[in-house]
Coordinates of C-alpha atoms and ligand atoms in Angstrom, one line a residue:
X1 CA 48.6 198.1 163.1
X2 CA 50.8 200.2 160.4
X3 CA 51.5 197.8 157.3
X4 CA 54.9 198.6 156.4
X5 CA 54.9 198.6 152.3
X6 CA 58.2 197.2 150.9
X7 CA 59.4 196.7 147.6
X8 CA 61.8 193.8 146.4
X9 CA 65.0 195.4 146.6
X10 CA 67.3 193.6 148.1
X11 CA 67.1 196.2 151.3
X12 CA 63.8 195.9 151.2
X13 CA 63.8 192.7 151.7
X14 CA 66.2 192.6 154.5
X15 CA 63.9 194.7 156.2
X16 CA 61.2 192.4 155.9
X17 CA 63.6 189.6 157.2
X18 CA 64.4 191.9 160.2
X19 CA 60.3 191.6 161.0
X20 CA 60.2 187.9 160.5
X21 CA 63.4 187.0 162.8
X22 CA 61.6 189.7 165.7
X23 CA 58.4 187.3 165.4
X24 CA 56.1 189.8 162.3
X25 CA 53.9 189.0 159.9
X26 CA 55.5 189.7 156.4
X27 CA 53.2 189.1 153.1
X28 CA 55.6 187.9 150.4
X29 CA 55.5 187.3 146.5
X30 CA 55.7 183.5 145.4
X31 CA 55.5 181.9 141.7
X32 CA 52.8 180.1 143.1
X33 CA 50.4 182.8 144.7
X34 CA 51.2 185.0 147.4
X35 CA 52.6 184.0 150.8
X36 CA 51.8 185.3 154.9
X37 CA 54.7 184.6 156.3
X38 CA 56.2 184.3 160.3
X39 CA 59.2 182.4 161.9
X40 CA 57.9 178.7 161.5
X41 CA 59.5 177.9 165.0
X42 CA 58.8 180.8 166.6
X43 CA 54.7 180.1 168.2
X44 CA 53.8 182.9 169.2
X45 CA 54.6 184.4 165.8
X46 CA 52.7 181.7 163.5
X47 CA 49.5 182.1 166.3
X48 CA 49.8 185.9 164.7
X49 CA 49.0 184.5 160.9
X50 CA 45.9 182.8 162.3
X51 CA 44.6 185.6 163.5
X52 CA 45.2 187.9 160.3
X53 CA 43.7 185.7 158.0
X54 CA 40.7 185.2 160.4
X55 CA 41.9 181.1 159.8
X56 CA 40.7 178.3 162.1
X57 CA 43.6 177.5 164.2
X58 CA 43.7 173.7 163.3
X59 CA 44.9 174.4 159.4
X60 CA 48.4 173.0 158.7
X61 CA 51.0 175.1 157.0
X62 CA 53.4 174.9 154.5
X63 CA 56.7 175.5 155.7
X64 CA 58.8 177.0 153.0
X65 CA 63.1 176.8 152.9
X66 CA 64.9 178.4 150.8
X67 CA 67.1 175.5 149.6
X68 CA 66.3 171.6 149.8
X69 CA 69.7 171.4 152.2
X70 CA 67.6 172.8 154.9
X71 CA 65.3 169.7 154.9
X72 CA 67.0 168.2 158.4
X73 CA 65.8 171.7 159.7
X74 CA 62.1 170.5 160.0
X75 CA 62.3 166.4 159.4
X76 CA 64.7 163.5 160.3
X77 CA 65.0 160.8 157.4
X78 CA 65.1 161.9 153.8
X79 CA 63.9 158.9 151.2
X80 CA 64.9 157.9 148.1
X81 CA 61.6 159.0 146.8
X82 CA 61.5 162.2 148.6
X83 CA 64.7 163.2 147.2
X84 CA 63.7 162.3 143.6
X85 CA 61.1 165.0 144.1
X86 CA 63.3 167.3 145.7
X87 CA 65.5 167.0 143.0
X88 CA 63.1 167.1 139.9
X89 CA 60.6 169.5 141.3
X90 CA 62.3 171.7 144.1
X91 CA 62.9 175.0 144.1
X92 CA 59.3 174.9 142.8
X93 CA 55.2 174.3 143.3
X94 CA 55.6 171.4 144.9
X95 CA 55.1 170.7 148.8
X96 CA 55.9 167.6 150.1
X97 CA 54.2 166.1 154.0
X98 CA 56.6 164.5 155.4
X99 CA 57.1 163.4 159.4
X100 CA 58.4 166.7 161.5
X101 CA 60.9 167.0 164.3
X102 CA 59.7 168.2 167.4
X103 CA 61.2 171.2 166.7
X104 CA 58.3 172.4 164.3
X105 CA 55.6 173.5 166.6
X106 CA 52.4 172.2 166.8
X107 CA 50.9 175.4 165.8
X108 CA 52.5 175.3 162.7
X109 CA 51.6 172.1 161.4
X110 CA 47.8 172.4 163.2
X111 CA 48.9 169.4 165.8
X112 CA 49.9 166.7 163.2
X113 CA 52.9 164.9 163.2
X114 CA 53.7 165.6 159.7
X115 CA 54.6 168.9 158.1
X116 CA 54.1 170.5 154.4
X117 CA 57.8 172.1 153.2
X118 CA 58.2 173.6 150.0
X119 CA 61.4 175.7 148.7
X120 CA 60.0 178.2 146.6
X121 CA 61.5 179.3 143.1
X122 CA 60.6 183.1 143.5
X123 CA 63.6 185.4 143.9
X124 CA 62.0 187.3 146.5
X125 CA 61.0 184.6 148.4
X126 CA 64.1 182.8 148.6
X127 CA 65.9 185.9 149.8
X128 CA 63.6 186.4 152.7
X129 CA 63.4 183.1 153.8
X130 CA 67.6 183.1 153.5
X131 CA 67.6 186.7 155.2
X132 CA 65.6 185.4 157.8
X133 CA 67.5 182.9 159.1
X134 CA 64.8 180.4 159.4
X135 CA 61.9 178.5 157.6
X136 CA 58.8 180.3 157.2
X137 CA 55.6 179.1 157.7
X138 CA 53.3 180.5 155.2
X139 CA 49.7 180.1 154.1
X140 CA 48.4 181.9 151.1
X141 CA 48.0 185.4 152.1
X142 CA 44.2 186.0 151.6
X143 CA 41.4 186.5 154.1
X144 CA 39.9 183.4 155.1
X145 CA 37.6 182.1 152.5
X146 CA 38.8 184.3 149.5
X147 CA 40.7 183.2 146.9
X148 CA 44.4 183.0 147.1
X149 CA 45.7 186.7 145.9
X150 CA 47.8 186.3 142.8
X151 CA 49.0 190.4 143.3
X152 CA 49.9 192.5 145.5
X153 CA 46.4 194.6 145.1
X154 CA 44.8 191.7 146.0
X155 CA 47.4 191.3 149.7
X156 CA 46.9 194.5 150.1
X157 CA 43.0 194.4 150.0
X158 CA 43.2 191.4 152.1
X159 CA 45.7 192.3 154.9
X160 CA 46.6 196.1 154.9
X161 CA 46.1 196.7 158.9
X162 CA 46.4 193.1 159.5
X163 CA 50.1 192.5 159.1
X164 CA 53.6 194.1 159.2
X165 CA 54.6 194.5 156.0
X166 CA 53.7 193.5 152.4
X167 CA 56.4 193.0 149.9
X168 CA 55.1 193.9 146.5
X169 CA 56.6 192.2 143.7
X170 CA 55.7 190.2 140.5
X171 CA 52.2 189.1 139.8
X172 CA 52.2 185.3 140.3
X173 CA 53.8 183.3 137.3
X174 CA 51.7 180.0 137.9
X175 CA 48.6 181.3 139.7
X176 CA 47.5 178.6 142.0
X177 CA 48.4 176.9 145.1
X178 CA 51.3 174.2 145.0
X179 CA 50.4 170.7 144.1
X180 CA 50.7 169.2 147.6
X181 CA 52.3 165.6 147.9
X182 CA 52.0 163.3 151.1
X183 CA 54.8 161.2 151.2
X184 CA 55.0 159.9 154.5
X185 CA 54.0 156.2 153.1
X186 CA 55.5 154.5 150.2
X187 CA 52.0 155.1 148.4
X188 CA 52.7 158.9 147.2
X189 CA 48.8 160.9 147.9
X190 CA 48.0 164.2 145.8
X191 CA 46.7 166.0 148.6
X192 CA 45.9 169.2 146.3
X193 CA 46.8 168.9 142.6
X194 CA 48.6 172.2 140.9
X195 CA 51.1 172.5 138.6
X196 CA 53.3 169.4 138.9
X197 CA 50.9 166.6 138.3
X198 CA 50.1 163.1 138.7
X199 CA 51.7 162.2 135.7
X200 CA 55.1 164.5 136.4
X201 CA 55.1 163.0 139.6
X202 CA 54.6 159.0 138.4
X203 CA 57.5 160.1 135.4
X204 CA 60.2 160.8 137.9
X205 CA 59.1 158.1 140.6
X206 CA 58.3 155.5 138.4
X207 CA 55.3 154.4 140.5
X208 CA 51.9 155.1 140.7
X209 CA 50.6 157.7 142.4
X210 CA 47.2 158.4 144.0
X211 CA 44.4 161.1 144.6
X212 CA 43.6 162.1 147.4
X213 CA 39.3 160.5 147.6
X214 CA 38.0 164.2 148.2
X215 CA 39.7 165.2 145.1
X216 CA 37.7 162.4 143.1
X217 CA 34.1 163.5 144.3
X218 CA 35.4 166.9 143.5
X219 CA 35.9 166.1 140.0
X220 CA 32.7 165.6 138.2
X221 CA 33.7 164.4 135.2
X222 CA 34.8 160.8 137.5
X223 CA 31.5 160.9 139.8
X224 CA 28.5 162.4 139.6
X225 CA 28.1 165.2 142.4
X226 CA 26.9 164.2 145.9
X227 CA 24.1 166.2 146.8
X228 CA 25.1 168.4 149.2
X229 CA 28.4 167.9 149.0
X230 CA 28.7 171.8 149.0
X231 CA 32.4 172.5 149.6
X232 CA 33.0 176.2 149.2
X233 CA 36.2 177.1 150.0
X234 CA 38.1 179.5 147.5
X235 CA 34.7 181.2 147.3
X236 CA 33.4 184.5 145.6
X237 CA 30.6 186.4 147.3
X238 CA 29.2 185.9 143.8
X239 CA 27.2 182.3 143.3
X240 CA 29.1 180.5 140.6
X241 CA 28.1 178.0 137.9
X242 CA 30.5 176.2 135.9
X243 CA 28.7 175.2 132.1
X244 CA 29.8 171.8 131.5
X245 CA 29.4 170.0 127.3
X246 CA 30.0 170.9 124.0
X247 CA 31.7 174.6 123.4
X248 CA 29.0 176.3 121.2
X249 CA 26.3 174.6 123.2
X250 CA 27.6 175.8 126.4
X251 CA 28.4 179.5 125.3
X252 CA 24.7 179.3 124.1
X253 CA 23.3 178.2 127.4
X254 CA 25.7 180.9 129.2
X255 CA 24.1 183.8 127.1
X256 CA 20.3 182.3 127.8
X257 CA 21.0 181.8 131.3
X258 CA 22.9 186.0 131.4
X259 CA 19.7 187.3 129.6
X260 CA 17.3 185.7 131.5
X261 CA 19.1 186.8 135.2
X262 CA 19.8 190.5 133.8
X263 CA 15.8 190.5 133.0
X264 CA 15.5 189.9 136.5
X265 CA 18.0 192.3 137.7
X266 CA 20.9 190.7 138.6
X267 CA 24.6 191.6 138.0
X268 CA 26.3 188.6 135.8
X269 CA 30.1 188.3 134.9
X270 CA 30.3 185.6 132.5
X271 CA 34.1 183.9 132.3
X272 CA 34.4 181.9 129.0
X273 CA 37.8 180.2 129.0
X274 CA 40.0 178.6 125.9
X275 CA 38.4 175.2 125.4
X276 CA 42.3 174.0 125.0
X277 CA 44.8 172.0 127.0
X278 CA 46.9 174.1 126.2
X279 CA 45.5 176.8 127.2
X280 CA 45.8 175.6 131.3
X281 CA 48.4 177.4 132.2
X282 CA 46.9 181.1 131.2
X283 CA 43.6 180.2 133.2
X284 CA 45.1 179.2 136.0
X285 CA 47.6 182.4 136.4
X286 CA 44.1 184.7 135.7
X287 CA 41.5 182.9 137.6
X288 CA 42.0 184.1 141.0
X289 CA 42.3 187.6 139.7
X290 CA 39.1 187.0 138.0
X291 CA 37.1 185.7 140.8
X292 CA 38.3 188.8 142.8
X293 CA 37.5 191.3 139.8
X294 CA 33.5 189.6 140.1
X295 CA 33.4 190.6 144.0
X296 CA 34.7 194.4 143.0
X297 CA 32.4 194.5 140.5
X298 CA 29.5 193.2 142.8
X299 CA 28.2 190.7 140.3
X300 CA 25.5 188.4 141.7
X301 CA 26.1 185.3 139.8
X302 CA 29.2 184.0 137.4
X303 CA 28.7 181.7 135.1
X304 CA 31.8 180.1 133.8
X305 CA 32.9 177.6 131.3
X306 CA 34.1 174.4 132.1
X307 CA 37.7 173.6 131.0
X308 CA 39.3 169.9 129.6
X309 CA 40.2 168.5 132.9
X310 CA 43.9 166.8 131.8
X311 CA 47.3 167.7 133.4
X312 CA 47.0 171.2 134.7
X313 CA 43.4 171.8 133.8
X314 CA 42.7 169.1 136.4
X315 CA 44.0 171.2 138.9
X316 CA 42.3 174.3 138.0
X317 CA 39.2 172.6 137.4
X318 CA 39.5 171.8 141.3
X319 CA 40.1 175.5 142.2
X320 CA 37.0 176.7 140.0
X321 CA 35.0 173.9 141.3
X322 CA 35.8 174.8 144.9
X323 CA 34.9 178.2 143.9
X324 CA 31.5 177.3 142.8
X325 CA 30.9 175.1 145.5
X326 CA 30.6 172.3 142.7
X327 CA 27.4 173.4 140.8
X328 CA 28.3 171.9 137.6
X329 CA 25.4 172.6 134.7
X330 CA 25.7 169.6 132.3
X331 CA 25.1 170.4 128.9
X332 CA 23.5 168.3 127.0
Ligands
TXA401 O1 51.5 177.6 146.8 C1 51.4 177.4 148.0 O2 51.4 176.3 148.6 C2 51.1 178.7 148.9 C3 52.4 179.5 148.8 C4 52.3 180.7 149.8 O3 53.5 178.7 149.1 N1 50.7 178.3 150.2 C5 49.5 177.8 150.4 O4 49.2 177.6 151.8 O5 48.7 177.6 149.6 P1 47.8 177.3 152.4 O6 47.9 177.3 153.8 O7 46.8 178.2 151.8 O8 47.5 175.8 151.9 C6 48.2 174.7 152.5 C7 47.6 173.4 152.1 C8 46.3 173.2 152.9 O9 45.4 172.6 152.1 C9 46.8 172.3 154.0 O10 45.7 171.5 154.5 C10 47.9 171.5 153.4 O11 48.5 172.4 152.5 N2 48.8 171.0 154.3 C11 49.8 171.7 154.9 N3 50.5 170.9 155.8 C12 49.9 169.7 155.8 C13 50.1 168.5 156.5 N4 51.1 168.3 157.4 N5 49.3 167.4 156.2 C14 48.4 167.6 155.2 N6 48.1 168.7 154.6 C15 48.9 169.7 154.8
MG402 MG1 45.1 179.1 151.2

């Protein structure tokens, strides 16, 4: 099919609402990472995102709105706690599960009886979804099993052919996924962590909040790793290592480890990142765009540094561990 390039004009992106409302596939920018968008009530449409992304047809989506007044489009009964979020984090990179109307097909939300919704704070966004008339379902706009696309290089690599049109606007300002909240029991769940995190989300509730388990064998700094737990998911062609200990020791054993690979002949991208909390925030808008840079650069292995795991770098400490399929190297 002919992928219809837009920019973000605001005619452009009435164009790309005029697709959505006749049932297309539109690729659209979001702070978070890039979105593939279709009519969220409209089956036949969402069945098309499946088959673009080459995704098994059981994966929930997020439903995004462009303004938390929409909420009684896609669920009944609003909480107390689901509106503190709302208010505190929304529009923003935070989705919420909460129980769906009938109304949201079951294609959308994979045959649960809950749905994901998020209103978006990108400009773009917003205005398609608005444009559209309706809430969009959305996954990240990448091929199955490659990392969420943080530009619109990477949407077009992925889905060029694939889909009707690609809005091209900003790169991603945060850079991975949405921190994904169940809150369809008074016990809040962090189904996926991002940037709002447990601690933002215990501040404005004033309750505790729990991790998901899967998250918590994920993170090897709370368990050691299960063997064969291999979970790769955001995954580059490349096989990834993440160096694990004390900075210089670990930079050491990354520059062993590169020598003794190039000796035998294989390609290595090495990815040493700010040992700082602060620092969070910059890895997690470049990682992505880094894991895809490895794969065009046909490296065979990428040996990364670890990162303090507190607040954000918890959540992109999940991302990079998904990517390596959790082979942490302990240094010690
Ligand atoms: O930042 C984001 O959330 C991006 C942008 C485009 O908004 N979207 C995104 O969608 O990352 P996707 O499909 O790649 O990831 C959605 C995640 C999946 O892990 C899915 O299992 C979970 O949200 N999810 C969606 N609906 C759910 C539901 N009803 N119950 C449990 N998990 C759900
Ligand atoms: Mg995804």
């Amino acid at each position: 099919m002919d992928t219809l390039l837009l920019g973000d004009t605001t005619e452009d992106i009435k164009l790309a609402a005029d697709i959505i409302k006749k049932g297309g596939l539109v690729a659209f920018p979001t702070e978070t990472v890039y979105g593939l968008g279709a009519n969220a009530l409209n089956r036949d449409a969402v069945r098309k995102i499946y088959e673009a992304k080459g995704r098994p047809s059981d994966n929930p989506m997020i439903v995004h709105l462009s303004s938390a007044n929409d909420i009684l489009t896609v669920t009944r009964n609003v909480t107390e706690d689901m509106k503190k979020l709302m208010d505190n984090f929304w529009p923003g990179p935070m989705t919420m599960v909460v129980p769906r109307l009938k109304s949201v097909p079951d294609v959308t939300t994979g045959g649960l009886d809950t749905v994901g919704i998020r209103v978006p704070s990108n400009e773009t966004a917003c205005k398609l979804i608005l444009f559209s008339g309706c809430p969009i379902a959305a996954p990240s706009a990448n091929l199955s099993g490659k990392p969420s696309p943080t530009r619109f290089e990477h949407v077009k690599q992925d889905m060029m052919g694939r889909v009707d049109a690609i809005i091209k606007g900003t790169d991603s300002d945060i850079g991975i996924e949405s921190s994904v909240i169940d809150m369809t029991s008074d016990n809040p769940v962090i189904l996926r962590p991002g940037k709002i995190t447990k601690s933002m989300f215990e501040s404005v509730l004033g309750k505790e909040v729990f991790l998901d388990s899967s998250l918590l064998s994920a993170n090897f700094k709370e368990k050691p790793k299960a063997p064969g737990m291999k979970y790769r998911h955001y995954a580059p062609n490349a096989k990834m290592y993440i160096y694990d200990g004390e900075r210089d020791k670990v930079e050491t054993a990354i520059e062993l480890e590169k020598s003794r690979l190039e000796s035998l002949g294989k390609k290595v991208c090495v990815m040493i990142f700010e040992d700082r909390e602060e620092s969070a925030s910059e890895v997690a808008k470049q990682l992505f765009s880094k894991l895809r840079e490895a794969d065009d650069n046909s490296c065979d292995v990428i040996l990364a540094s670890a990162i303090p795991t507190k607040e954000l770098g918890f959540s992109v400490m999940n991302r990079m561990l998904k990517a390596a399929g959790n082979n942490v190297i302990k240094i010690v």
